[in-house]
Amino acid sequence: MSAESGAGRPKAPRPRRSAAGNVAFGVGVLLVLATATLGAYAVVALLGQAVDSGPLSSAVPEEGHNALIVGGIAIGGLTGLMLPLIFFGMVRGNEHTPRVGPVSAARKVLAVLVFDVVLTVVSFVVAQLGWLLPAQITTVVAVFVIGFSWMPLAMVPWERFGLGEGFGKLRGSSASHQAQ
């Protein structure tokens, strides 16, 4: 008897997808890509209206508008990508990846919306560089800063706040099913 964790045991082959499953997967991918793209366009349009002729017209310099466009792409793309995936997780599941419950889905949607607010604030802060820098340099800085603004959030130990245990439980339940 070996004390290994089952590395020598052959794994059961995964069942192959049917043609209908492949079509459904392709439709799902197209839907997610479409919502991400349309979300990016929608947020860019909303931020553009708020800055060009709206209440924020005096708060953002002309050279900082591209920072808001970069932020709008990030906000709309992230929201348009994550919401369909969360909803798909609510209706699809199997023994290895259980369905996402309504409470967990609501928590995930709330997390996406909070991150959208963080990206909006970061976009407006970077747009203020337009008072000091030319538009091209402001755009480059915006791409870098907005693109990496998620890094501090990734370093927070969310499990200590009770927010990261869903992923651990998912992996743990999957591991416990395999061990049985």
XYZ file of C-alpha atoms in Angstrom:
180
model
C 0.000 0.000 0.000
C 1.245 3.359 -0.925
C 0.777 6.563 1.036
C 0.515 8.617 -2.137
C -2.541 10.711 -2.796
C -3.783 8.695 -5.722
C -1.320 9.934 -8.305
C -0.891 6.424 -9.674
C -4.589 5.714 -10.122
C -5.945 6.126 -13.637
C -8.495 8.874 -13.963
C -11.839 8.223 -15.539
C -12.081 9.829 -18.972
C -14.307 12.867 -19.160
C -17.329 12.417 -21.366
C -17.080 14.219 -24.677
C -19.443 17.057 -25.497
C -22.157 16.472 -28.004
C -22.662 18.677 -31.037
C -25.492 20.453 -29.228
C -23.163 21.033 -26.260
C -20.545 22.527 -28.565
C -23.129 24.829 -30.130
C -24.391 25.880 -26.686
C -20.823 26.561 -25.563
C -20.159 28.647 -28.685
C -23.355 30.633 -28.182
C -22.391 31.220 -24.556
C -18.932 32.464 -25.509
C -20.406 34.798 -28.133
C -22.941 36.083 -25.613
C -20.253 36.815 -23.019
C -18.022 38.541 -25.584
C -20.976 40.565 -26.870
C -22.003 41.701 -23.390
C -18.416 42.635 -22.553
C -18.060 44.649 -25.761
C -21.453 46.314 -25.485
C -20.835 47.043 -21.819
C -17.566 48.777 -22.677
C -19.256 50.890 -25.353
C -22.144 51.761 -23.022
C -19.936 52.911 -20.150
C -17.683 54.920 -22.472
C -20.782 56.648 -23.867
C -22.172 57.342 -20.387
C -18.879 58.710 -19.074
C -18.437 60.756 -22.233
C -21.858 62.376 -21.809
C -21.217 63.042 -18.132
C -17.939 64.775 -18.917
C -18.585 66.500 -22.243
C -21.873 68.238 -21.594
C -22.849 66.977 -18.164
C -22.181 67.867 -14.560
C -18.546 66.770 -14.648
C -17.489 68.957 -17.567
C -15.479 71.346 -15.407
C -13.979 68.583 -13.243
C -12.103 66.784 -16.021
C -9.599 68.581 -18.243
C -9.688 68.111 -22.013
C -6.386 66.195 -21.896
C -7.852 63.754 -19.365
C -10.810 62.529 -21.410
C -8.882 59.541 -22.736
C -8.338 58.350 -19.162
C -12.098 58.182 -18.751
C -12.387 56.252 -21.998
C -9.816 53.725 -20.759
C -11.668 53.486 -17.447
C -15.006 53.083 -19.224
C -13.642 50.232 -21.308
C -12.377 48.515 -18.158
C -15.604 49.080 -16.213
C -17.989 48.033 -18.973
C -15.837 45.154 -20.141
C -15.483 43.739 -16.634
C -19.172 44.076 -15.826
C -20.246 42.741 -19.212
C -17.908 39.779 -18.781
C -18.667 38.885 -15.174
C -22.468 39.226 -14.998
C -23.251 36.582 -17.650
C -20.660 34.249 -16.125
C -22.268 34.626 -12.698
C -25.713 33.993 -14.161
C -24.449 30.956 -16.098
C -23.014 29.663 -12.825
C -26.460 29.912 -11.266
C -28.084 27.640 -13.840
C -25.304 25.242 -14.743
C -23.567 22.832 -12.448
C -22.434 19.271 -12.007
C -20.866 17.119 -9.316
C -17.473 18.834 -9.692
C -18.669 22.434 -9.936
C -21.935 22.970 -8.079
C -24.323 25.753 -9.001
C -23.793 29.200 -7.557
C -26.496 29.951 -5.017
C -28.491 33.201 -5.017
C -26.689 34.599 -1.961
C -23.279 33.810 -3.390
C -24.282 35.235 -6.776
C -25.556 38.432 -5.152
C -22.277 38.738 -3.241
C -20.315 38.295 -6.467
C -22.435 40.881 -8.311
C -21.924 43.288 -5.415
C -18.164 42.664 -5.579
C -18.176 43.454 -9.309
C -20.115 46.677 -8.683
C -17.744 47.722 -5.885
C -14.803 47.094 -8.186
C -16.564 49.179 -10.859
C -16.755 52.051 -8.374
C -13.037 51.626 -7.620
C -12.253 51.743 -11.352
C -14.428 54.840 -11.768
C -12.609 56.660 -8.968
C -9.223 55.602 -10.362
C -10.270 56.831 -13.828
C -11.262 60.238 -12.507
C -8.073 60.541 -10.455
C -5.907 59.658 -13.462
C -7.925 62.054 -15.624
C -6.789 64.858 -13.327
C -3.271 64.346 -14.665
C -4.590 66.074 -17.784
C -4.113 69.390 -15.969
C -0.343 68.718 -15.914
C 0.452 66.327 -18.766
C -0.361 66.188 -22.487
C -3.210 63.923 -23.601
C -0.974 61.184 -25.041
C 1.046 60.778 -21.844
C -2.124 60.891 -19.749
C -3.544 58.080 -21.881
C -0.449 55.920 -21.436
C -0.482 56.492 -17.678
C -4.219 55.725 -17.601
C -3.750 52.399 -19.373
C -1.043 51.396 -16.909
C -2.740 52.646 -13.726
C -6.267 51.460 -14.563
C -4.960 48.173 -15.907
C -3.107 47.412 -12.683
C -5.546 48.999 -10.229
C -6.812 45.552 -9.281
C -3.442 44.536 -7.807
C -3.992 46.010 -4.309
C -7.424 44.353 -4.172
C -5.881 41.007 -5.103
C -3.469 41.238 -2.177
C -6.162 41.734 0.476
C -6.819 38.519 2.466
C -10.554 38.426 1.698
C -10.990 35.174 3.641
C -10.417 37.057 6.881
C -13.427 39.228 6.083
C -15.603 36.260 5.149
C -15.616 37.153 1.453
C -13.223 34.627 -0.080
C -14.436 31.385 1.411
C -16.763 30.579 -1.497
C -13.869 29.678 -3.740
C -12.194 27.632 -1.022
C -15.403 25.750 -0.285
C -15.865 25.075 -3.968
C -12.391 23.642 -4.274
C -12.756 21.824 -0.967
C -16.050 20.211 -1.922
C -14.601 19.217 -5.278
C -11.576 17.730 -3.560
C -13.755 15.880 -1.048
C -15.818 14.382 -3.891
C -12.654 13.137 -5.561
C -11.300 11.681 -2.344
C -14.440 9.581 -1.765
